[in-house]
Short mmCIF file of C-alpha atoms and ligand atoms in Angstrom, two decimals:
data_model
loop_
_atom_site.label_atom_id
_atom_site.label_comp_id
_atom_site.label_asym_id
_atom_site.label_seq_id
_atom_site.Cartn_x
_atom_site.Cartn_y
_atom_site.Cartn_z
CA UNK A 1 -11.30 13.23 -38.48
CA UNK A 2 -11.46 15.37 -35.38
CA UNK A 3 -11.27 13.71 -32.01
CA UNK A 4 -13.96 15.50 -30.06
CA UNK A 5 -15.72 12.81 -28.09
CA UNK A 6 -14.44 12.22 -24.57
CA UNK A 7 -14.60 8.76 -23.07
CA UNK A 8 -13.48 7.25 -19.77
CA UNK A 9 -13.20 3.46 -19.77
CA UNK A 10 -12.99 1.76 -16.36
CA UNK A 11 -12.10 -1.93 -16.01
CA UNK A 12 -11.80 -4.11 -12.93
CA UNK A 13 -11.61 -7.64 -11.58
CA UNK A 14 -10.53 -9.60 -14.64
CA UNK A 15 -7.81 -11.55 -12.83
CA UNK A 16 -7.66 -14.39 -10.35
CA UNK A 17 -4.97 -15.90 -8.16
CA UNK A 18 -4.08 -18.26 -10.99
CA UNK A 19 -4.21 -16.13 -14.11
CA UNK A 20 -4.43 -12.74 -15.72
CA UNK A 21 -3.85 -9.16 -14.80
CA UNK A 22 -6.11 -6.17 -15.41
CA UNK A 23 -3.14 -3.93 -16.28
CA UNK A 24 -2.32 -6.37 -19.11
CA UNK A 25 -5.86 -6.20 -20.51
CA UNK A 26 -5.48 -2.42 -20.41
CA UNK A 27 -2.14 -2.55 -22.21
CA UNK A 28 -3.76 -4.58 -25.00
CA UNK A 29 -6.69 -2.16 -25.14
CA UNK A 30 -4.28 0.79 -25.50
CA UNK A 31 -2.78 -0.92 -28.55
CA UNK A 32 -6.21 -1.53 -30.08
CA UNK A 33 -7.33 2.06 -29.46
CA UNK A 34 -4.12 3.36 -30.96
CA UNK A 35 -5.17 1.73 -34.25
CA UNK A 36 -8.44 3.66 -34.02
CA UNK A 37 -6.43 6.91 -33.81
CA UNK A 38 -7.76 7.97 -30.43
CA UNK A 39 -5.97 10.65 -28.37
CA UNK A 40 -4.94 9.61 -24.87
CA UNK A 41 -5.75 12.36 -22.37
CA UNK A 42 -3.76 10.76 -19.57
CA UNK A 43 -1.57 7.77 -18.90
CA UNK A 44 -3.68 4.73 -18.10
CA UNK A 45 -4.73 5.22 -14.47
CA UNK A 46 -4.01 2.30 -12.15
CA UNK A 47 -6.15 2.76 -9.06
CA UNK A 48 -5.52 0.55 -6.06
CA UNK A 49 -8.69 0.08 -4.04
CA UNK A 50 -9.23 -0.69 -0.34
CA UNK A 51 -6.77 -3.52 0.32
CA UNK A 52 -8.85 -4.58 3.27
CA UNK A 53 -12.07 -5.81 1.67
CA UNK A 54 -12.72 -9.50 2.26
CA UNK A 55 -13.48 -10.25 -1.43
CA UNK A 56 -10.55 -8.39 -2.99
CA UNK A 57 -8.71 -9.67 -6.03
CA UNK A 58 -4.97 -10.20 -5.87
CA UNK A 59 -3.68 -6.64 -5.99
CA UNK A 60 -7.11 -5.01 -5.94
CA UNK A 61 -6.19 -2.66 -8.78
CA UNK A 62 -8.75 -1.15 -11.16
CA UNK A 63 -7.90 0.70 -14.37
CA UNK A 64 -9.17 3.62 -16.36
CA UNK A 65 -8.32 4.89 -19.83
CA UNK A 66 -9.25 8.50 -20.62
CA UNK A 67 -9.41 9.23 -24.33
CA UNK A 68 -10.74 11.50 -27.03
CA UNK A 69 -12.07 9.89 -30.17
CA UNK A 70 -13.90 10.84 -33.32
CA UNK A 71 -17.65 10.78 -32.82
CA UNK A 72 -19.10 7.66 -34.33
CA UNK A 73 -16.22 5.54 -33.07
CA UNK A 74 -17.72 4.94 -29.61
CA UNK A 75 -19.36 1.67 -30.65
CA UNK A 76 -16.12 0.23 -31.99
CA UNK A 77 -14.23 1.26 -28.87
CA UNK A 78 -16.75 -0.32 -26.54
CA UNK A 79 -16.67 -3.49 -28.60
CA UNK A 80 -12.89 -3.64 -28.39
CA UNK A 81 -12.93 -3.21 -24.62
CA UNK A 82 -15.63 -5.79 -24.05
CA UNK A 83 -14.07 -8.44 -26.28
CA UNK A 84 -10.63 -8.00 -24.64
CA UNK A 85 -12.06 -8.32 -21.15
CA UNK A 86 -14.06 -11.36 -22.18
CA UNK A 87 -11.06 -13.01 -23.78
CA UNK A 88 -8.51 -12.28 -21.03
CA UNK A 89 -10.55 -12.65 -17.85
CA UNK A 90 -10.40 -15.77 -15.77
CA UNK A 91 -14.17 -16.17 -16.01
CA UNK A 92 -14.12 -19.77 -14.83
CA UNK A 93 -12.62 -18.71 -11.50
CA UNK A 94 -15.02 -18.27 -8.59
CA UNK A 95 -14.76 -14.70 -7.36
CA UNK A 96 -13.54 -13.21 -10.64
CA UNK A 97 -16.44 -10.94 -11.60
CA UNK A 98 -15.23 -8.49 -14.27
CA UNK A 99 -16.83 -5.14 -14.84
CA UNK A 100 -16.46 -2.35 -17.42
CA UNK A 101 -17.80 1.18 -17.14
CA UNK A 102 -18.01 3.69 -20.01
CA UNK A 103 -18.47 7.31 -19.11
CA UNK A 104 -18.68 9.97 -21.80
CA UNK A 105 -18.90 13.23 -19.89
CA UNK A 106 -15.86 15.45 -19.94
CA UNK A 107 -16.09 16.29 -16.24
CA UNK A 108 -16.22 13.62 -13.59
CA UNK A 109 -19.15 14.43 -11.25
CA UNK A 110 -18.21 15.11 -7.61
CA UNK A 111 -20.48 12.27 -6.46
CA UNK A 112 -18.52 9.76 -8.52
CA UNK A 113 -15.24 11.18 -7.21
CA UNK A 114 -16.56 10.73 -3.65
CA UNK A 115 -17.65 7.18 -4.49
CA UNK A 116 -14.10 6.46 -5.68
CA UNK A 117 -12.60 7.75 -2.42
CA UNK A 118 -14.98 5.51 -0.46
CA UNK A 119 -13.96 2.51 -2.55
CA UNK A 120 -10.31 3.21 -1.71
CA UNK A 121 -10.79 3.74 2.03
CA UNK A 122 -13.82 1.60 2.91
CA UNK A 123 -16.68 -0.51 1.69
CA UNK A 124 -19.23 0.43 -0.97
CA UNK A 125 -22.06 -1.46 -2.63
CA UNK A 126 -22.81 -2.48 -6.20
CA UNK A 127 -26.23 -0.89 -5.74
CA UNK A 128 -24.62 2.50 -5.07
CA UNK A 129 -22.41 2.11 -8.15
CA UNK A 130 -25.43 1.24 -10.28
CA UNK A 131 -27.36 4.25 -8.95
CA UNK A 132 -24.53 6.64 -9.87
CA UNK A 133 -24.03 5.14 -13.32
CA UNK A 134 -27.74 5.57 -14.02
CA UNK A 135 -27.89 9.09 -12.57
CA UNK A 136 -24.98 10.40 -14.64
CA UNK A 137 -25.66 8.51 -17.85
CA UNK A 138 -22.76 6.07 -17.81
CA UNK A 139 -22.88 2.56 -19.19
CA UNK A 140 -21.84 -0.53 -17.31
CA UNK A 141 -21.24 -4.10 -18.31
CA UNK A 142 -20.68 -6.82 -15.76
CA UNK A 143 -19.86 -10.48 -15.96
CA UNK A 144 -21.11 -13.07 -13.45
CA UNK A 145 -21.68 -11.32 -10.07
CA UNK A 146 -20.67 -8.00 -11.67
CA UNK A 147 -18.67 -6.91 -8.63
CA UNK A 148 -16.02 -5.48 -10.98
CA UNK A 149 -18.40 -2.66 -11.86
CA UNK A 150 -17.64 -1.13 -8.44
CA UNK A 151 -13.90 -0.93 -9.12
CA UNK A 152 -14.42 0.11 -12.74
CA UNK A 153 -16.54 3.08 -11.64
CA UNK A 154 -14.06 3.92 -8.86
CA UNK A 155 -11.24 3.98 -11.42
CA UNK A 156 -13.26 6.37 -13.57
CA UNK A 157 -13.93 8.56 -10.52
CA UNK A 158 -10.39 8.67 -9.13
CA UNK A 159 -8.68 11.02 -11.55
CA UNK A 160 -5.64 11.48 -9.30
CA UNK A 161 -5.87 15.22 -8.81
CA UNK A 162 -3.97 14.87 -5.56
CA UNK A 163 -0.80 12.94 -4.73
CA UNK A 164 0.10 10.27 -7.30
CA UNK A 165 3.02 8.25 -8.63
CA UNK A 166 3.93 6.37 -11.81
CA UNK A 167 4.67 2.75 -12.60
CA UNK A 168 6.30 1.41 -15.73
CA UNK A 169 5.19 -2.18 -16.20
CA UNK A 170 7.12 -4.48 -18.54
CA UNK A 171 5.30 -7.59 -19.78
CA UNK A 172 6.61 -11.03 -20.67
CA UNK A 173 6.07 -13.00 -23.84
CA UNK A 174 2.99 -15.22 -23.32
CA UNK A 175 5.05 -18.39 -23.74
CA UNK A 176 7.18 -17.45 -20.72
CA UNK A 177 4.30 -16.84 -18.33
CA UNK A 178 4.43 -19.30 -15.48
CA UNK A 179 8.20 -19.81 -15.82
CA UNK A 180 10.77 -18.25 -13.50
CA UNK A 181 11.34 -14.58 -14.31
CA UNK A 182 14.77 -13.75 -15.69
CA UNK A 183 16.09 -10.29 -14.90
CA UNK A 184 19.68 -9.34 -14.05
CA UNK A 185 19.40 -8.65 -10.31
CA UNK A 186 22.59 -6.61 -10.04
CA UNK A 187 21.18 -4.17 -12.61
CA UNK A 188 18.14 -3.62 -10.38
CA UNK A 189 20.30 -2.74 -7.36
CA UNK A 190 22.31 -0.41 -9.60
CA UNK A 191 19.14 1.19 -10.98
CA UNK A 192 17.92 1.77 -7.43
CA UNK A 193 21.17 3.47 -6.51
CA UNK A 194 21.12 5.71 -9.60
CA UNK A 195 17.48 6.80 -9.40
CA UNK A 196 16.77 7.08 -5.66
CA UNK A 197 14.87 8.76 -4.10
CA UNK A 198 12.77 9.27 -7.24
CA UNK A 199 11.98 5.57 -7.62
CA UNK A 200 10.82 3.38 -4.75
CA UNK A 201 10.18 -0.21 -3.66
CA UNK A 202 12.83 -1.61 -5.99
CA UNK A 203 14.67 -3.66 -3.42
CA UNK A 204 14.19 -4.79 0.16
CA UNK A 205 17.36 -3.60 1.81
CA UNK A 206 16.68 -5.59 5.01
CA UNK A 207 16.81 -8.89 3.14
CA UNK A 208 18.92 -7.73 0.20
CA UNK A 209 16.20 -8.88 -2.17
CA UNK A 210 14.77 -7.54 -5.41
CA UNK A 211 11.04 -6.79 -5.24
CA UNK A 212 10.15 -5.28 -8.63
CA UNK A 213 9.45 -8.75 -10.04
CA UNK A 214 6.17 -10.29 -8.90
CA UNK A 215 5.99 -13.99 -8.16
CA UNK A 216 2.61 -15.06 -9.51
CA UNK A 217 1.61 -16.55 -12.87
CA UNK A 218 0.65 -13.12 -14.27
CA UNK A 219 2.28 -11.68 -17.42
CA UNK A 220 4.21 -8.94 -15.58
CA UNK A 221 8.00 -9.25 -15.82
CA UNK A 222 8.64 -6.29 -13.53
CA UNK A 223 7.22 -2.91 -12.52
CA UNK A 224 9.22 0.19 -11.62
CA UNK A 225 7.56 2.77 -9.38
CA UNK A 226 8.59 6.37 -9.24
CA UNK A 227 7.74 10.05 -9.04
CA UNK A 228 7.69 10.98 -12.73
CA UNK A 229 7.20 9.27 -16.11
CA UNK A 230 10.73 10.34 -17.03
CA UNK A 231 12.38 8.69 -14.05
CA UNK A 232 10.57 5.35 -14.42
CA UNK A 233 11.57 5.32 -18.08
CA UNK A 234 15.16 6.10 -17.23
CA UNK A 235 15.10 3.33 -14.61
CA UNK A 236 13.65 0.93 -17.19
CA UNK A 237 16.65 1.64 -19.39
CA UNK A 238 18.97 0.66 -16.52
CA UNK A 239 17.38 -2.72 -15.78
CA UNK A 240 18.65 -5.64 -17.85
CA UNK A 241 15.92 -8.16 -18.65
CA UNK A 242 17.26 -11.63 -19.53
CA UNK A 243 14.13 -12.65 -21.38
CA UNK A 244 12.09 -10.80 -24.05
CA UNK A 245 9.94 -7.83 -23.01
CA UNK A 246 6.86 -7.99 -25.24
CA UNK A 247 5.46 -4.60 -24.32
CA UNK A 248 5.78 -1.91 -21.68
CA UNK A 249 3.61 0.92 -20.53
CA UNK A 250 3.66 3.82 -18.04
CA UNK A 251 0.70 4.04 -15.65
CA UNK A 252 -0.30 6.95 -13.42
CA UNK A 253 -1.41 5.62 -10.07
CA UNK A 254 -2.29 6.16 -6.41
CA UNK A 255 0.30 3.58 -5.34
CA UNK A 256 2.61 4.68 -2.55
CA UNK A 257 0.36 7.58 -1.49
CA UNK A 258 -1.39 6.23 1.64
CA UNK A 259 -4.69 6.96 -0.14
CA UNK A 260 -6.33 4.04 1.68
CA UNK A 261 -5.72 5.48 5.16
CA UNK A 262 -8.43 7.51 6.80
CA UNK A 263 -7.61 9.58 9.86
CA UNK A 264 -10.14 8.96 12.63
CA UNK A 265 -10.53 11.53 15.40
CA UNK A 266 -11.20 8.95 18.13
CA UNK A 267 -10.63 5.24 18.69
CA UNK A 268 -14.35 4.46 18.89
CA UNK A 269 -14.53 5.40 15.22
CA UNK A 270 -12.20 2.62 14.13
CA UNK A 271 -14.34 0.22 12.09
CA UNK A 272 -13.59 -3.21 10.57
CA UNK A 273 -12.43 -3.41 6.92
CA UNK A 274 -11.22 0.18 6.85
CA UNK A 275 -7.61 1.36 7.07
CA UNK A 276 -7.00 4.06 9.64
CA UNK A 277 -4.61 6.51 11.22
CA UNK A 278 -5.50 6.81 14.91
CA UNK A 279 -3.93 8.37 17.97
CA UNK A 280 -3.75 6.81 21.40
CA UNK A 281 -1.66 5.94 24.41
CA UNK A 282 -0.19 2.48 24.88
CA UNK A 283 -2.43 0.81 27.47
CA UNK A 284 -0.98 -2.68 27.55
CA UNK A 285 2.67 -3.64 27.14
CA UNK A 286 3.65 -5.54 24.00
CA UNK A 287 3.46 -9.29 24.17
CA UNK A 288 4.99 -11.66 21.69
CA UNK A 289 2.62 -14.27 20.35
CA UNK A 290 3.55 -17.41 18.41
CA UNK A 291 5.37 -16.87 15.09
CA UNK A 292 7.05 -13.81 16.61
CA UNK A 293 4.16 -11.42 16.06
CA UNK A 294 3.94 -8.51 18.52
CA UNK A 295 0.62 -7.27 19.95
CA UNK A 296 0.04 -4.22 22.15
CA UNK A 297 -3.02 -2.14 23.00
CA UNK A 298 -3.69 1.59 22.74
CA UNK A 299 -6.55 3.62 24.16
CA UNK A 300 -8.02 7.09 24.36
CA UNK A 301 -11.06 8.49 26.23
CA UNK A 302 -13.42 6.76 23.80
CA UNK A 303 -12.07 3.27 23.35
CA UNK A 304 -9.28 0.75 23.06
CA UNK A 305 -7.85 -1.26 20.16
CA UNK A 306 -5.19 -3.92 19.76
CA UNK A 307 -2.33 -3.30 17.36
CA UNK A 308 -0.46 -6.13 15.68
CA UNK A 309 2.98 -6.04 14.09
CA UNK A 310 3.46 -9.26 12.18
CA UNK A 311 6.77 -10.98 11.67
CA UNK A 312 7.32 -9.79 8.04
CA UNK A 313 6.95 -6.14 9.09
CA UNK A 314 10.61 -6.36 10.17
CA UNK A 315 11.81 -3.13 11.73
CA UNK A 316 8.26 -2.21 12.70
CA UNK A 317 7.98 -5.33 14.85
CA UNK A 318 11.23 -4.49 16.62
CA UNK A 319 9.90 -0.99 17.37
CA UNK A 320 6.56 -2.34 18.63
CA UNK A 321 8.33 -4.74 20.97
CA UNK A 322 10.02 -1.84 22.77
CA UNK A 323 6.89 0.23 23.46
CA UNK A 324 5.68 0.57 27.04
CA UNK A 325 2.47 1.64 28.73
CA UNK A 326 2.17 5.43 28.56
CA UNK A 327 3.86 5.92 25.18
CA UNK A 328 1.89 8.26 22.95
CA UNK A 329 1.54 6.90 19.42
CA UNK A 330 -0.22 7.25 16.11
CA UNK A 331 -0.96 3.87 14.51
CA UNK A 332 -1.53 3.26 10.79
CA UNK A 333 -3.08 0.15 9.35
CA UNK A 334 -5.93 -2.08 8.25
CA UNK A 335 -8.63 -2.94 10.75
CA UNK A 336 -9.47 -6.59 11.14
CA UNK A 337 -12.84 -7.87 12.22
CA UNK A 338 -12.50 -8.96 15.86
CA UNK A 339 -13.12 -12.45 17.09
CA UNK A 340 -15.89 -12.68 19.69
CA UNK A 341 -15.12 -10.80 22.88
CA UNK A 342 -11.83 -9.41 21.56
CA UNK A 343 -10.84 -5.86 20.70
CA UNK A 344 -10.62 -4.68 17.10
CA UNK A 345 -7.10 -5.14 15.77
CA UNK A 346 -5.15 -2.67 13.65
CA UNK A 347 -2.61 -4.55 11.51
CA UNK A 348 0.25 -2.09 11.61
CA UNK A 349 1.72 -0.61 8.44
CA UNK A 350 3.32 2.32 10.22
CA UNK A 351 3.69 3.72 13.68
CA UNK A 352 4.48 7.29 14.59
CA UNK A 353 5.88 7.56 18.10
CA UNK A 354 4.81 10.99 19.35
CA UNK A 355 6.18 10.86 22.90
CA UNK A 356 7.96 8.22 24.93
CA UNK A 357 6.98 7.62 28.56
CA UNK A 358 9.84 7.51 31.06
CA UNK A 359 10.88 3.94 31.72
CA UNK A 360 11.40 3.47 35.43
CA UNK A 361 13.09 0.50 37.00
CA UNK A 362 13.65 -0.28 40.68
CA UNK A 363 17.29 -0.73 41.58
CA UNK A 364 19.21 -1.49 44.74
CA UNK A 365 20.69 1.64 46.42
CA UNK A 366 24.43 2.35 46.34
CA UNK A 367 26.80 2.11 49.30
CA UNK A 368 27.19 5.44 51.07
CA UNK A 369 30.85 4.69 51.82
CA UNK A 370 32.28 3.34 48.60
CA UNK A 371 29.58 3.94 45.99
CA UNK A 372 29.16 0.34 44.96
CA UNK A 373 25.64 -0.93 44.27
CA UNK A 374 24.42 -2.91 47.28
CA UNK A 375 23.32 -6.49 47.43
CA UNK A 376 19.90 -7.36 48.82
CA UNK A 377 19.82 -9.60 51.89
CA UNK A 378 16.34 -10.84 50.97
CA UNK A 379 12.91 -9.29 51.11
CA UNK A 380 12.72 -6.58 53.85
CA UNK A 381 16.09 -7.70 55.25
CA UNK A 382 18.07 -4.70 54.12
CA UNK A 383 21.17 -4.46 51.93
CA UNK A 384 24.85 -5.19 52.28
CA UNK A 385 27.91 -3.85 50.49
CA UNK A 386 29.98 -6.66 49.04
CA UNK A 387 33.06 -4.45 48.86
CA UNK A 388 33.34 -2.90 52.33
CA UNK A 389 30.89 -5.13 54.19
CA UNK A 390 28.71 -2.30 55.59
CA UNK A 391 25.06 -3.23 56.23
CA UNK A 392 22.13 -0.92 55.60
CA UNK A 393 19.15 -2.45 57.39
CA UNK A 394 16.50 0.11 56.46
CA UNK A 395 17.63 1.08 52.96
CA UNK A 396 15.02 0.82 50.18
CA UNK A 397 15.14 0.22 46.47
CA UNK A 398 15.40 3.40 44.41
CA UNK A 399 13.53 4.37 41.25
CA UNK A 400 15.80 4.97 38.30
CA UNK A 401 14.84 6.34 34.89
CA UNK A 402 16.57 4.25 32.25
CA UNK A 403 17.22 5.18 28.67
CA UNK A 404 14.65 3.91 26.13
CA UNK A 405 15.80 1.72 23.26
CA UNK A 406 13.53 3.75 20.99
CA UNK A 407 13.36 7.23 19.53
CA UNK A 408 10.25 9.24 18.71
CA UNK A 409 9.45 9.40 15.00
CA UNK A 410 7.83 7.55 12.12
CA UNK A 411 8.51 3.87 11.45
CA UNK A 412 7.29 2.06 8.35
CA UNK A 413 6.82 -1.65 7.75
CA UNK A 414 9.62 -3.38 5.82
CA UNK A 415 9.54 -2.84 2.07
CA UNK A 416 8.62 -6.46 1.38
CA UNK A 417 5.45 -6.25 3.46
CA UNK A 418 4.27 -2.84 2.21
CA UNK A 419 0.93 -2.75 0.49
CA UNK A 420 0.64 -1.19 -2.97
CA UNK A 421 -0.86 1.90 -1.35
CA UNK A 422 1.56 2.30 1.56
CA UNK A 423 3.60 5.48 1.24
CA UNK A 424 7.22 4.43 1.73
CA UNK A 425 9.59 6.59 3.79
CA UNK A 426 11.46 7.48 0.60
CA UNK A 427 8.41 9.39 -0.70
CA UNK A 428 8.02 11.68 2.31
CA UNK A 429 8.56 15.24 1.10
CA UNK A 430 8.04 14.29 -2.57
CA UNK A 431 4.22 14.33 -2.50
CA UNK A 432 2.40 16.12 -5.32
CA UNK A 433 -0.66 18.10 -4.36
CA UNK A 434 -3.45 19.35 -6.58
CA UNK A 435 -1.29 18.89 -9.65
CA UNK A 436 -3.16 16.34 -11.75
CA UNK A 437 -1.29 14.91 -14.73
CA UNK A 438 1.91 16.77 -15.54
CA UNK A 439 1.48 16.52 -19.31
CA UNK A 440 2.43 13.37 -21.13
CA UNK A 441 5.83 12.37 -22.41
CA UNK A 442 5.87 11.24 -26.00
CA UNK A 443 7.03 7.66 -25.68
CA UNK A 444 5.15 6.23 -22.72
CA UNK A 445 4.55 2.79 -24.20
CA UNK A 446 5.79 0.20 -26.62
CA UNK A 447 4.70 -1.11 -29.04
ZN1 LIG B 501 30.68 -0.14 50.51
#
């Protein structure tokens, strides 16, 4: 049998806050397709979508398998995908609306690629997805409200031709799901040390905590993110699980690439539910609001927005607290819908300090005789030297430029509060551009 029929299979929104994981459904589908002797054209693609949509699922990740199969097998393949999604989705959960998209053209149309980008950076409609599927002869299957069709089509359309990373996900035995995850933590710190900077988001160095193990009821034991399939596999070999790993799989993904951020040329183009990069000048000094969050405002000729650094952003919050009016900054983050009469708020993921304004404080003058700083005698009553006793009746306060407790440069939210899509500092300089898949390694999954 010759595999000559191309098929892209997109899946989304099978999970809920209490159960399931779309990557797991995909892992099971890979095993089923393997038995049908298909050829995998790429690692399973794990596409994180706009983290800022109000109806998002837990991690807002959609998946796509790209395969070649013998003609005549399409029916069997579709059946396998549909029955797995049906079986493993949390269909009883309100807001879990799975979708599957089959697309059999070899080339992904530009319009579908553009749709995918919009799904990652902003808001799209099911109607638009349906129009594209019809126009280009795809097939879609939706459950309940069918919202998953949007993500499924976006996963088909995002073929990661630009910057991308890899994640090796190791899954637990079903009987262990819901129990505390058992992995030797010291081995994770050691793995991080031995594979950096080519793996990322393994540990939160601020808190000394491991972050490759999720906390929910899903079947993931841990996931290792990195620059190449080889390095995540090597890292996998260094981590010591203390419970059985049922299966593992390497995904190619847009995680850690900042794909969700859209640069806007002016602040009046910042819109709710998007994630932006925007330039401005600090227009209102930071204030600390309850729970130790820091809020400041930035403006340009076109508008003004608030920026919020929440407590878990760690270092970022400390940076934000030290900004002053006049500082020139570039802010990165998700835009929240404003409450009535308030400015739009950018929830900071990063801040790039472009230029610091001079910080000027008023100080008492120094004694002309002995050089000691004078003491004020009260408002408009002049100054007096405590050392030699000389009085200076008409001396005035002097302006002094003091050193800032900040340096220009890029600051990123703490590892523990980074979104799946946030590009961590460790990845700067390692971006891949226009490369596509690098060719597959032989053993990218088990079983
Ligand atoms: Zn003096």
